[in-house]
mmCIF file of C-alpha atoms in Angstrom:
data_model
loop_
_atom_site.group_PDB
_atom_site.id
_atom_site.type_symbol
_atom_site.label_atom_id
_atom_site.label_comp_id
_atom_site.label_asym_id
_atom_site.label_seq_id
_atom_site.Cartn_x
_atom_site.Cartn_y
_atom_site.Cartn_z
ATOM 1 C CA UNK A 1 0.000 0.000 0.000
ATOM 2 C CA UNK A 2 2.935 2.467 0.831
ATOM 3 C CA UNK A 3 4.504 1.758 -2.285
ATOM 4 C CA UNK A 4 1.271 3.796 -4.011
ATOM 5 C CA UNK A 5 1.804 6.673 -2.241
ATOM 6 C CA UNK A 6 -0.982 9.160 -2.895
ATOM 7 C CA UNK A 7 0.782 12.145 -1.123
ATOM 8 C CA UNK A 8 -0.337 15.245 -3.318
ATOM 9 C CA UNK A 9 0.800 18.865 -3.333
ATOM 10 C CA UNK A 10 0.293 21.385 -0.720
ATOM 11 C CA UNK A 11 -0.488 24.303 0.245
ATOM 12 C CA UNK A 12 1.197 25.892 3.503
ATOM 13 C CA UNK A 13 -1.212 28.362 5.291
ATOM 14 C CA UNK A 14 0.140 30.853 8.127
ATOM 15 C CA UNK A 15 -2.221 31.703 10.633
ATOM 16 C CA UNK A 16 -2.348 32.841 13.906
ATOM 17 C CA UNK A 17 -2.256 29.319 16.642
ATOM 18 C CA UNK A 18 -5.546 29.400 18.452
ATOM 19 C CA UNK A 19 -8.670 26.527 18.677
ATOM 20 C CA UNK A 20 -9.476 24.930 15.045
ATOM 21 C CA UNK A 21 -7.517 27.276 13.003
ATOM 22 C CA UNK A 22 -4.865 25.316 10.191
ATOM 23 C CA UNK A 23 -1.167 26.335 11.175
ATOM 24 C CA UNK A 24 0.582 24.134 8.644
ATOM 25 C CA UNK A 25 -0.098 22.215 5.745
ATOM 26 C CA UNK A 26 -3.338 21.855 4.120
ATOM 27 C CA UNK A 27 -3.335 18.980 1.881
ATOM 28 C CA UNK A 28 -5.434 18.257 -1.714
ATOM 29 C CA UNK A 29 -6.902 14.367 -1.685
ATOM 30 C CA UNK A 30 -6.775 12.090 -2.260
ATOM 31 C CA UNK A 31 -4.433 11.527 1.118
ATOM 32 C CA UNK A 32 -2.168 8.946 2.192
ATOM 33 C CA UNK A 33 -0.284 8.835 5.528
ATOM 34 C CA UNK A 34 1.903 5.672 5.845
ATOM 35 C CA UNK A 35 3.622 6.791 8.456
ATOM 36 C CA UNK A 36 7.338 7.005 6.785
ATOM 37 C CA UNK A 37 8.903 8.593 10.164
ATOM 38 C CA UNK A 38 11.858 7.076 12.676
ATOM 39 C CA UNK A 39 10.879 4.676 15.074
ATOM 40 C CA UNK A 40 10.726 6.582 18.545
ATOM 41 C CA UNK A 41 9.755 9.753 17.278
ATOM 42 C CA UNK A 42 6.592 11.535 18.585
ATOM 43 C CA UNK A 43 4.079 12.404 15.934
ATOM 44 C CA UNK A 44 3.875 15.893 17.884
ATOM 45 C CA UNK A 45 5.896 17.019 20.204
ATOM 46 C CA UNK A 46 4.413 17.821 23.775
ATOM 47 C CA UNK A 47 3.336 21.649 23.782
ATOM 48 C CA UNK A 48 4.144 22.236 20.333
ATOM 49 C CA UNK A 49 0.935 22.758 17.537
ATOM 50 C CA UNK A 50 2.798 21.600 14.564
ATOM 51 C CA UNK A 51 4.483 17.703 14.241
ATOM 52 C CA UNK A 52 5.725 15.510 11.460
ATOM 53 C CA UNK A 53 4.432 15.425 8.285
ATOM 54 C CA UNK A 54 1.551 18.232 8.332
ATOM 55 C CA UNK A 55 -0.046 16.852 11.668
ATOM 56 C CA UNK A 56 -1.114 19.147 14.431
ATOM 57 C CA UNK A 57 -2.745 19.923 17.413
ATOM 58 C CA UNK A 58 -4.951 22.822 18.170
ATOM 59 C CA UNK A 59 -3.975 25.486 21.061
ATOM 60 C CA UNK A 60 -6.803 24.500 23.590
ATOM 61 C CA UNK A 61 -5.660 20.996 23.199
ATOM 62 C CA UNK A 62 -2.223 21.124 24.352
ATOM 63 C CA UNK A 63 -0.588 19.209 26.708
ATOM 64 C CA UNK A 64 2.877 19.578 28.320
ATOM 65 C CA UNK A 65 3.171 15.988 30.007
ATOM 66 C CA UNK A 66 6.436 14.148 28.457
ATOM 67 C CA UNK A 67 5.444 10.684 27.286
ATOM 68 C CA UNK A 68 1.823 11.306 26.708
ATOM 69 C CA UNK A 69 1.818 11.955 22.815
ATOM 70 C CA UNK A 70 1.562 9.307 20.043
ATOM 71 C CA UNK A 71 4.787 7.236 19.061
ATOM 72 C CA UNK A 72 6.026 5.911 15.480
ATOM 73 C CA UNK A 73 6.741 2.042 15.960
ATOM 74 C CA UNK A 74 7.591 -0.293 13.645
ATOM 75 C CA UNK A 75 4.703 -2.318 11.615
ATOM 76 C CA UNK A 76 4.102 -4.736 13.604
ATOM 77 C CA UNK A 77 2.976 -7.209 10.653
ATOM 78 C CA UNK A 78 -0.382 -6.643 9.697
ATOM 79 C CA UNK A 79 -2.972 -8.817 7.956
ATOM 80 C CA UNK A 80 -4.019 -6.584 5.268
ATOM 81 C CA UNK A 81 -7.658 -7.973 4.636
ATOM 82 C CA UNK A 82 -6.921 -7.199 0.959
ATOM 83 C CA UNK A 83 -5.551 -3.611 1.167
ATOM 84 C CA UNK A 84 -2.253 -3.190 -0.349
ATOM 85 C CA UNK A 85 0.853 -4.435 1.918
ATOM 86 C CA UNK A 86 2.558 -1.843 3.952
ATOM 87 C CA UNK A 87 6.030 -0.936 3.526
ATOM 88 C CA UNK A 88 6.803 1.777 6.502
ATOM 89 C CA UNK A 89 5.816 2.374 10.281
ATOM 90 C CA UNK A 90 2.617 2.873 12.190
ATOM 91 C CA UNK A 91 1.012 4.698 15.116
ATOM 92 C CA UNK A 92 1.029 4.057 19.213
ATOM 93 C CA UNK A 93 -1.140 5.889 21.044
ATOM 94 C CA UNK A 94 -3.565 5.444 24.691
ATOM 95 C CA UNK A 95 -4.675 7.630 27.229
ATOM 96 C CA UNK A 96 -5.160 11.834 27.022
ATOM 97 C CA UNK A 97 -2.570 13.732 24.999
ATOM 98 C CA UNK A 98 -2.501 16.199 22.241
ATOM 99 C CA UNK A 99 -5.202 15.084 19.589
ATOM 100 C CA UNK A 100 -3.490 14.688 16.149
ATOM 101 C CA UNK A 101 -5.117 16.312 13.219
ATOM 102 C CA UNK A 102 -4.641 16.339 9.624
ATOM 103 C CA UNK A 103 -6.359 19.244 7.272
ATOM 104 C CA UNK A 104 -7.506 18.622 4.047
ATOM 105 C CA UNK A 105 -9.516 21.090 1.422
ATOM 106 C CA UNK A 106 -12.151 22.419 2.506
ATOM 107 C CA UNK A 107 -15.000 20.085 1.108
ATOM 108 C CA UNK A 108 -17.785 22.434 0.013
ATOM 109 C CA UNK A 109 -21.856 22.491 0.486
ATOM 110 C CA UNK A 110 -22.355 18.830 -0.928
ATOM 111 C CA UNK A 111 -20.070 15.947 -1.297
ATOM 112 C CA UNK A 112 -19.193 12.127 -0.617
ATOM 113 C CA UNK A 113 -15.875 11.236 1.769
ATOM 114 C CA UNK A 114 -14.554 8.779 2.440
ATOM 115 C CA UNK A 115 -11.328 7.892 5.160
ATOM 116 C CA UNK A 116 -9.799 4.426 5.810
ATOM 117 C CA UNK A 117 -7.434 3.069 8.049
ATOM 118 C CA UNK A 118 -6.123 -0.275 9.487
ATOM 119 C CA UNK A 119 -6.060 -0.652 13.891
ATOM 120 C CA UNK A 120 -5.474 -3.429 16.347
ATOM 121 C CA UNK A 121 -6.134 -3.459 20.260
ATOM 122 C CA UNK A 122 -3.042 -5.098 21.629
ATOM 123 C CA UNK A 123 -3.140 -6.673 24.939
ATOM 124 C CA UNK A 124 -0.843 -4.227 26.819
ATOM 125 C CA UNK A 125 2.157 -5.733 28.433
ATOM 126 C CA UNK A 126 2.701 -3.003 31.327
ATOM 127 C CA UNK A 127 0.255 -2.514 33.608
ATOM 128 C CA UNK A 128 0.343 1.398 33.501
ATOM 129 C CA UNK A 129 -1.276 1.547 29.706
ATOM 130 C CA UNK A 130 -3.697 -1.474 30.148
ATOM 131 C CA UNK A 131 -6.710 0.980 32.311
ATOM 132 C CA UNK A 132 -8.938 1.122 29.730
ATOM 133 C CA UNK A 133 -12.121 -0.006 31.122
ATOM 134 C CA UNK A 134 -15.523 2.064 29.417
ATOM 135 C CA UNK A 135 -18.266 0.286 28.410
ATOM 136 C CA UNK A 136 -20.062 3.757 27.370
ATOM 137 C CA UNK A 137 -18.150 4.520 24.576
ATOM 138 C CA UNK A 138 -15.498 7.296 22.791
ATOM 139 C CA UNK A 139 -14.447 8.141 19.894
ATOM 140 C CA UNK A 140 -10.792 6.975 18.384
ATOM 141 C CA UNK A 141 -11.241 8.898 15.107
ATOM 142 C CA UNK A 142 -13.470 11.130 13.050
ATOM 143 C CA UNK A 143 -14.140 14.025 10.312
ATOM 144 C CA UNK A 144 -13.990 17.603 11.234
ATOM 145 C CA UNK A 145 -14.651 21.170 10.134
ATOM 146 C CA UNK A 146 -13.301 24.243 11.582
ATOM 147 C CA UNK A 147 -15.966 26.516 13.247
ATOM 148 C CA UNK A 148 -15.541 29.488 13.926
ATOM 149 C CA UNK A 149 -17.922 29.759 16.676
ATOM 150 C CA UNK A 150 -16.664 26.617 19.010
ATOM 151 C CA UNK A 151 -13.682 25.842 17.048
ATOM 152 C CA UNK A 152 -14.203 22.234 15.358
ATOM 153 C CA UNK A 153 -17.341 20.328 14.417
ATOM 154 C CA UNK A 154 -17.045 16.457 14.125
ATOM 155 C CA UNK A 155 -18.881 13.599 12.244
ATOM 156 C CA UNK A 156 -18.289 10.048 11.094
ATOM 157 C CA UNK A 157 -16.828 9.698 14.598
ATOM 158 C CA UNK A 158 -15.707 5.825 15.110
ATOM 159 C CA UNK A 159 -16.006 4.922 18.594
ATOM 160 C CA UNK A 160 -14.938 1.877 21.019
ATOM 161 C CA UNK A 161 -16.295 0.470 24.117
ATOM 162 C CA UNK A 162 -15.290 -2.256 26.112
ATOM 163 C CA UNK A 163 -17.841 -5.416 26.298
ATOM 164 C CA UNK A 164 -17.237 -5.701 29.986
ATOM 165 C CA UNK A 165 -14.928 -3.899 32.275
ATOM 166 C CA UNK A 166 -12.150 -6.744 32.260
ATOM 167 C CA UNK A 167 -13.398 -7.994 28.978
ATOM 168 C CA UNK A 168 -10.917 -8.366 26.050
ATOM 169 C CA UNK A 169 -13.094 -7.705 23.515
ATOM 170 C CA UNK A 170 -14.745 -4.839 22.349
ATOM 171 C CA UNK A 171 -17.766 -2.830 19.982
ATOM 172 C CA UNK A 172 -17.018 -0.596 16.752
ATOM 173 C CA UNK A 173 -19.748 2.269 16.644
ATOM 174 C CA UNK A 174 -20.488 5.099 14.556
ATOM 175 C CA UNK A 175 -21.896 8.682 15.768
ATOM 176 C CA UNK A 176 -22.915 11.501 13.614
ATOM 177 C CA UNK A 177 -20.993 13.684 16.065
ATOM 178 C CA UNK A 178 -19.337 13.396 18.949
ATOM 179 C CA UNK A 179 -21.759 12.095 21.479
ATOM 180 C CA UNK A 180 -23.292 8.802 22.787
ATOM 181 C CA UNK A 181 -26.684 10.046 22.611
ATOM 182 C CA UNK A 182 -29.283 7.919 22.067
ATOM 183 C CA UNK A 183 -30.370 7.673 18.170
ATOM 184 C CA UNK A 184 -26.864 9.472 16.976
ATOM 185 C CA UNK A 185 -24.758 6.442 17.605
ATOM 186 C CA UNK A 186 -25.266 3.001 16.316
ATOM 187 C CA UNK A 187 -23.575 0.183 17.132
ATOM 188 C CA UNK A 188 -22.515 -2.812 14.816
ATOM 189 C CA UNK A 189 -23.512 -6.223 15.567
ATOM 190 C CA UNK A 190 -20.687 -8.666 16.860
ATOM 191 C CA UNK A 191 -17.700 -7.748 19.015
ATOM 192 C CA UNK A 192 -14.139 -8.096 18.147
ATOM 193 C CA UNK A 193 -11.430 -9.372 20.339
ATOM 194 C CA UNK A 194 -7.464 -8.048 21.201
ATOM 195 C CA UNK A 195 -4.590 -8.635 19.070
ATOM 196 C CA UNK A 196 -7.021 -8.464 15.807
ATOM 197 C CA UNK A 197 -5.985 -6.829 12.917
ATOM 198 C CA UNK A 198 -9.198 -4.356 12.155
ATOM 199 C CA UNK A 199 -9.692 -2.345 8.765
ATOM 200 C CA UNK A 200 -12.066 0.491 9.172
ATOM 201 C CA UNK A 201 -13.414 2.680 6.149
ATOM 202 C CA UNK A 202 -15.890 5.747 6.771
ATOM 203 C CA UNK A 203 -17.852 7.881 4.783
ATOM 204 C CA UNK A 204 -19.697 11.123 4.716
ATOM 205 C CA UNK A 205 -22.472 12.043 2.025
ATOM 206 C CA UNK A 206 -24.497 14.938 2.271
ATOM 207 C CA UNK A 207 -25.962 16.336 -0.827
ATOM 208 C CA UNK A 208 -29.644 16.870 -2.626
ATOM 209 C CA UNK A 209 -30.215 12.867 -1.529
ATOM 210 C CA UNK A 210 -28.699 13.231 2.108
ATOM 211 C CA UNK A 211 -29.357 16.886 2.814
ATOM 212 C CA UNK A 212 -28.577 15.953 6.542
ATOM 213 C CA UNK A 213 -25.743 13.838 6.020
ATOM 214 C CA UNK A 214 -25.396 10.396 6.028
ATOM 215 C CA UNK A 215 -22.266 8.609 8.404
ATOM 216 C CA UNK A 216 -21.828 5.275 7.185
ATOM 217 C CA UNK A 217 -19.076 2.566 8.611
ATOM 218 C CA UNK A 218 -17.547 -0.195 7.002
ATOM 219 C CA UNK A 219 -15.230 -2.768 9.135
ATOM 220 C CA UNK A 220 -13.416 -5.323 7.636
ATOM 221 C CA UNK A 221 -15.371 -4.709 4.304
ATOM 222 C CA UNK A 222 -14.534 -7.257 0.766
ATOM 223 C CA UNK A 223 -11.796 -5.083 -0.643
ATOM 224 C CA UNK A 224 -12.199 -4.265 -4.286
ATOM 225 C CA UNK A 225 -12.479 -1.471 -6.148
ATOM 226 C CA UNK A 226 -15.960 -0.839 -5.605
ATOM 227 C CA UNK A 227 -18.163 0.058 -3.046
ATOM 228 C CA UNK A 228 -19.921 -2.948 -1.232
ATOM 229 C CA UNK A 229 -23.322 -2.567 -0.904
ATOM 230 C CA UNK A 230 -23.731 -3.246 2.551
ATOM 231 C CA UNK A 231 -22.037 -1.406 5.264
ATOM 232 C CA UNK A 232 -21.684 -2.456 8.883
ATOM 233 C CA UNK A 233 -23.656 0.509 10.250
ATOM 234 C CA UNK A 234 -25.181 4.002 9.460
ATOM 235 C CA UNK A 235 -26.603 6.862 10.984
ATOM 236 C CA UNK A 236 -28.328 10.051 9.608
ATOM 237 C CA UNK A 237 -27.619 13.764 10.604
ATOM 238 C CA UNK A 238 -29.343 15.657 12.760
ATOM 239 C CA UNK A 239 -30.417 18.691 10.431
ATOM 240 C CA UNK A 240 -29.986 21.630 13.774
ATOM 241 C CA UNK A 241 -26.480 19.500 15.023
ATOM 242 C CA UNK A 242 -24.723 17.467 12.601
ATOM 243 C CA UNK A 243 -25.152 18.378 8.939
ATOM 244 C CA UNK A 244 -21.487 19.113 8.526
ATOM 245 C CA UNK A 245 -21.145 20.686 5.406
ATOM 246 C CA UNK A 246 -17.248 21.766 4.331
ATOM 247 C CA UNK A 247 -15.689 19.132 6.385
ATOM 248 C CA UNK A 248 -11.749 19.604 6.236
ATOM 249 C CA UNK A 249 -9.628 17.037 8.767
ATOM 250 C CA UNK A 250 -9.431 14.085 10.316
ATOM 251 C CA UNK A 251 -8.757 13.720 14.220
ATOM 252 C CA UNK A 252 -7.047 11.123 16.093
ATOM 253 C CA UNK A 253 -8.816 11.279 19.607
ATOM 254 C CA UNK A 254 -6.590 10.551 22.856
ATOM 255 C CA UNK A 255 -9.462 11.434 25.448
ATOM 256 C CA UNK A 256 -8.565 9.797 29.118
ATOM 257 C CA UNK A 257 -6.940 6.722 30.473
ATOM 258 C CA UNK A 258 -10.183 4.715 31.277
ATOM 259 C CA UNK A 259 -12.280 5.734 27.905
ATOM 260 C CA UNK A 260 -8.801 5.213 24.961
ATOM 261 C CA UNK A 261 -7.328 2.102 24.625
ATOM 262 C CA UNK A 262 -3.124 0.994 23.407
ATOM 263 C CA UNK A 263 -4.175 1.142 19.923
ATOM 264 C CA UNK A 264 -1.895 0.259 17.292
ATOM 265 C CA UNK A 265 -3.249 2.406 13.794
ATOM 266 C CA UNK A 266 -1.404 2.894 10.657
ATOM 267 C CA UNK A 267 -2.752 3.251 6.668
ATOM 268 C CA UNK A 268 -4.465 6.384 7.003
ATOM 269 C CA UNK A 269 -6.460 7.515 3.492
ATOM 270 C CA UNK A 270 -9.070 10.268 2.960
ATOM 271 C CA UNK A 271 -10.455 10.298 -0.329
ATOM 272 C CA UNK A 272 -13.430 11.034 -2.507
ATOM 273 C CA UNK A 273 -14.111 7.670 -4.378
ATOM 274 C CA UNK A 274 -14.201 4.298 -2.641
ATOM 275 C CA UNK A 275 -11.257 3.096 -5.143
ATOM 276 C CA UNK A 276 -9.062 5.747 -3.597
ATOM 277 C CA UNK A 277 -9.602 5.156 -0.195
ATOM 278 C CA UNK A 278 -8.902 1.522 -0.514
ATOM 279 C CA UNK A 279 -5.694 1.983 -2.475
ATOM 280 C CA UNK A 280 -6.832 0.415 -5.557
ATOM 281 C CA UNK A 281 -7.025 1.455 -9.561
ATOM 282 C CA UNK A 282 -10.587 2.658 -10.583
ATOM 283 C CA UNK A 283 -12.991 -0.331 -11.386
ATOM 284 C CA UNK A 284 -12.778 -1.016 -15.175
ATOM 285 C CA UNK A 285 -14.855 0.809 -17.856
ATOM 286 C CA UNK A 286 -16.247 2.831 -15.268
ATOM 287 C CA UNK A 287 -17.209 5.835 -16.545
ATOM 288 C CA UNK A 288 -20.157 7.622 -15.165
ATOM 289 C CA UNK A 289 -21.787 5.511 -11.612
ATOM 290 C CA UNK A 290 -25.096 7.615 -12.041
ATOM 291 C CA UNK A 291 -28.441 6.639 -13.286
ATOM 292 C CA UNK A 292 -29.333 9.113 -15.871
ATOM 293 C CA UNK A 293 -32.776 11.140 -14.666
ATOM 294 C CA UNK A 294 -33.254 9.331 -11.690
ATOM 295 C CA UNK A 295 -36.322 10.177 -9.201
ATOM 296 C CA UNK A 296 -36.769 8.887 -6.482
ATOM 297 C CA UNK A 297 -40.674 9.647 -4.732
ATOM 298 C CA UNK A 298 -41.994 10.300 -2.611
ATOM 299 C CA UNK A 299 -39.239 10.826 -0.053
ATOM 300 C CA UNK A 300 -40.224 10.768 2.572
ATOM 301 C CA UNK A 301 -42.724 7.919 2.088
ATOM 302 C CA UNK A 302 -46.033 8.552 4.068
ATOM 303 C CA UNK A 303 -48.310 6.027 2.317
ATOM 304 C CA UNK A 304 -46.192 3.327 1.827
ATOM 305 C CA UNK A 305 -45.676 3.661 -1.905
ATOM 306 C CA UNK A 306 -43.039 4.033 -3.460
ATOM 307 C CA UNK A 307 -41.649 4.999 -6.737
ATOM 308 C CA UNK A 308 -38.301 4.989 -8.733
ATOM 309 C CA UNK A 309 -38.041 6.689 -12.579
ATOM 310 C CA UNK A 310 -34.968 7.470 -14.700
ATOM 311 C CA UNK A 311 -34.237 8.331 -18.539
ATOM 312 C CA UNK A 312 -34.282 4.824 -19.627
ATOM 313 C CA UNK A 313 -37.688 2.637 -18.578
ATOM 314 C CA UNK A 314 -35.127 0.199 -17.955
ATOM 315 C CA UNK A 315 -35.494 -2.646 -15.422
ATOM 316 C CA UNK A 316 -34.121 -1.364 -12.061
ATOM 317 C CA UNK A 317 -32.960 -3.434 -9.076
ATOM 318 C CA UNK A 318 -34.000 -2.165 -5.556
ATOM 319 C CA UNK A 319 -32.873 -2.926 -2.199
ATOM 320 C CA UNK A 320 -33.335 -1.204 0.945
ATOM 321 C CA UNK A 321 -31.094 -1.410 4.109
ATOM 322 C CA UNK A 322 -31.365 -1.148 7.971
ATOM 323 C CA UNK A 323 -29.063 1.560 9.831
ATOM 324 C CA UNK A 324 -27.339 -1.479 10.621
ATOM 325 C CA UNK A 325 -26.376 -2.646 7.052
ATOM 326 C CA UNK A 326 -29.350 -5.314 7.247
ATOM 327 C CA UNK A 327 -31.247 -5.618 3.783
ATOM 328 C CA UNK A 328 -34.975 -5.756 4.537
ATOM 329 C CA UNK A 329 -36.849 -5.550 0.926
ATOM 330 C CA UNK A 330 -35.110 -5.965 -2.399
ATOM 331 C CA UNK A 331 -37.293 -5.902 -5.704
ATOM 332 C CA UNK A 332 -37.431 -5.208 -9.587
ATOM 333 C CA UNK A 333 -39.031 -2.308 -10.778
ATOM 334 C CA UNK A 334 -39.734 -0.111 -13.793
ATOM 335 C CA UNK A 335 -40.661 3.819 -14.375
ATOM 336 C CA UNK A 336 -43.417 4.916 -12.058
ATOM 337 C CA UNK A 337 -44.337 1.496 -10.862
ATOM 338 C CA UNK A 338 -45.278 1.093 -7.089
ATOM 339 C CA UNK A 339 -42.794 -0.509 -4.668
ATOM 340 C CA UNK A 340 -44.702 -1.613 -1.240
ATOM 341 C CA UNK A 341 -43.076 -0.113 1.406
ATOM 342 C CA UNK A 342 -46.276 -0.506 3.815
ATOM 343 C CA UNK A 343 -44.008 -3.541 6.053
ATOM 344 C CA UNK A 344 -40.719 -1.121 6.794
ATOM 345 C CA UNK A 345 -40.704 0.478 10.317
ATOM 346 C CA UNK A 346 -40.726 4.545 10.257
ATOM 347 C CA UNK A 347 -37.266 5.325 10.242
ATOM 348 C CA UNK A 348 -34.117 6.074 7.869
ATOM 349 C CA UNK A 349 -32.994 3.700 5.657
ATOM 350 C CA UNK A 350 -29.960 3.115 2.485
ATOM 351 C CA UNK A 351 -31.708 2.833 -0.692
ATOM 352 C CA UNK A 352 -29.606 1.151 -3.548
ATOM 353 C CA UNK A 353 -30.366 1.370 -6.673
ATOM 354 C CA UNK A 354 -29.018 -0.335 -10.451
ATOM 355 C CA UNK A 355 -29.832 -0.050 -13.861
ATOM 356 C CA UNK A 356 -27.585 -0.963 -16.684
ATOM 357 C CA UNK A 357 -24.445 -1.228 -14.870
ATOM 358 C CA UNK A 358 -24.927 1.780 -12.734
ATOM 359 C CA UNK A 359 -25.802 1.992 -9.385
ATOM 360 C CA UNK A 360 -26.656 4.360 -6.725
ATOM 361 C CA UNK A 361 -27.357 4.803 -3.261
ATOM 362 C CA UNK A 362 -30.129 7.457 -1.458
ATOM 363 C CA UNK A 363 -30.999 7.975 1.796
ATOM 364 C CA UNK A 364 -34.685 7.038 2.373
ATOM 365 C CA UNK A 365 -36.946 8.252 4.833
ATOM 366 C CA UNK A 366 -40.086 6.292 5.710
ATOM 367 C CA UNK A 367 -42.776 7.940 7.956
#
């Protein structure tokens, strides 16, 4: 994977330090951070805003306590799950600390992004980093946006808990922000164990579909070089909180010695096609992934009806998924013929959508 380094050009920024402001590099995607820096080195320096690489802290987050900041290691040998093979170090971190952030162009009113990245849970061998204990839940990693009235706004926030105090497994969640909130944080099904290799891919869409935003998580998903149509889990945007429109940066969170564990992370990638983010060529012949006059109505669906039109009358396949990646109706349909919705909970759902090749996916609402 390292040897397809996607590092683009830059563009250095000079601002004055304070809470969710850019002091260094702002980077172009797609992005790739293999972490090609000495063993032993801190990421950032304690007390300083600017590290290796681009990475930085903010001002309100900095810390001045020696030891407490991420460390380059070596790769400790990773099992891939089909991403390309790594060729340079990775990431230690646990515990509070400076937060490490990476900024990226600013994103605009409506886009898709997408960020990847590989992790394992090691079973700590001194006592001192193995406290992590929550069973709540935080956040490891997310999106952001500068703000400039409270500094940074999160989504696609990835979050951990414990299964059981002592337990040595754990849950992989997804938040539309940064809270544990009930209804803005879904959990995926199964738990995963220490000393597992874990691949993690997120995305944020908010557009004319998604005008909210939609968060959706992928863990250990079939890597090829196009986007699976199921994810692990999803969760829509709260219009008034979350709809996080010019996201720029990714955050590593380091929040407390009980609520981050010893993580091990490494094959960082923000991009805006799946392809990209998984280090791969673009799928062949692909051209154009859109249906061509596509409607989808009406949206939200009060009655239970349903109906999809495009361009072409041409036979469309239709599935609809849980918030949990869970596919509860798939169909055929053509131009302005009714789907029965009447059996689907009220709630948000993934719509997918193919004709001829192409295929799409809509948030749908059902009330």
């Amino acid at each position: 994977m390292k040897t397809k380094l996607l590092f683009i050009g830059v563009l250095l920024i000079s601002l004055t330090p304070s809470f969710g402001q850019t002091v260094g590099t702002r980077f172009t995607l797609p992005y790739y951070e293999g972490f090609k820096y000495d063993v032993d080195t801190k990421l950032l320096t304690e007390g300083a805003i600017v590290g290796q690489g681009g990475w930085q802290t903010f001002a309100a987050d900095l810390v001045a306590v020696a030891g407490s900041n991420p460390i380059i290691v070596s790769d400790p040998g990773w099992n891939m799950g089909g991403l390309p093979t790594p060729t340079y170090n990775a990431l230690n971190f646990w515990s509070s600390g400076d937060d490490p952030v990476i900024n990226f162009t600013s994103q605009g009113s409506q886009f898709v992004i997408f960020s990847s990245f590989i992790f394992r849970v090691p079973t700590p061998v001194d006592p001192l980093v193995d406290a992590w204990n929550d069973t709540t839940g935080e956040y490891i990693y997310s999106f952001g946006k500068t703000s400039t009235t409270n500094g940074v706004n999160y989504t696609s926030n990835v979050y951990l808990k414990k299964t059981a105090a002592a337990a040595k497994s754990f849950n992989i969640g997804i938040a539309e922000t940064n809270t544990t909130a009930a209804g803005m944080l879904v959990w995926s099904s199964g738990t995963f164990n220490y000393d597992t290799d874990i691949v993690i891919v997120i995305k944020y869409q908010i557009d004319a579909a998604n005008p909210t935003g939609l968060s959706t998580l992928y863990i250990n998903p079939v890597i090829t070089s196009s986007e699976p149509l199921v994810s692990n889990a999803s969760t829509t945007a709260d219009l008034t909180t979350s709809a996080r429109t010019n996201l720029d940066k990714i955050r590593i969170m380091k929040s407390a010695q009980a609520k981050t564990p010893y993580i091990i992370l490494d094959e960082i990638r923000v991009a805006n096609t799946w392809h990209e983010v998984v280090g791969l060529a673009a799928p062949l012949g692909l051209v154009n992934n859109e249906i061509s006059g596509l409607s989808v109505y009406p949206n939200p669906v009060v009655n239970g009806k349903l109906f999809i039109s495009s361009s072409n009358n041409n036979e469309k396949q239709v599935a609809v998924y849980n918030l949990l990646g869970q596919k509860v109706l798939q169909t055929k349909t053509t131009n302005n013929s009714e789907i029965n919705v009447s059996e689907l909970a009220k709630g948000a759902y993934v719509l997918e959508i193919k004709e001829n090749g192409a295929s799409v996916s809509k948030k749908l609402m059902i009330q």
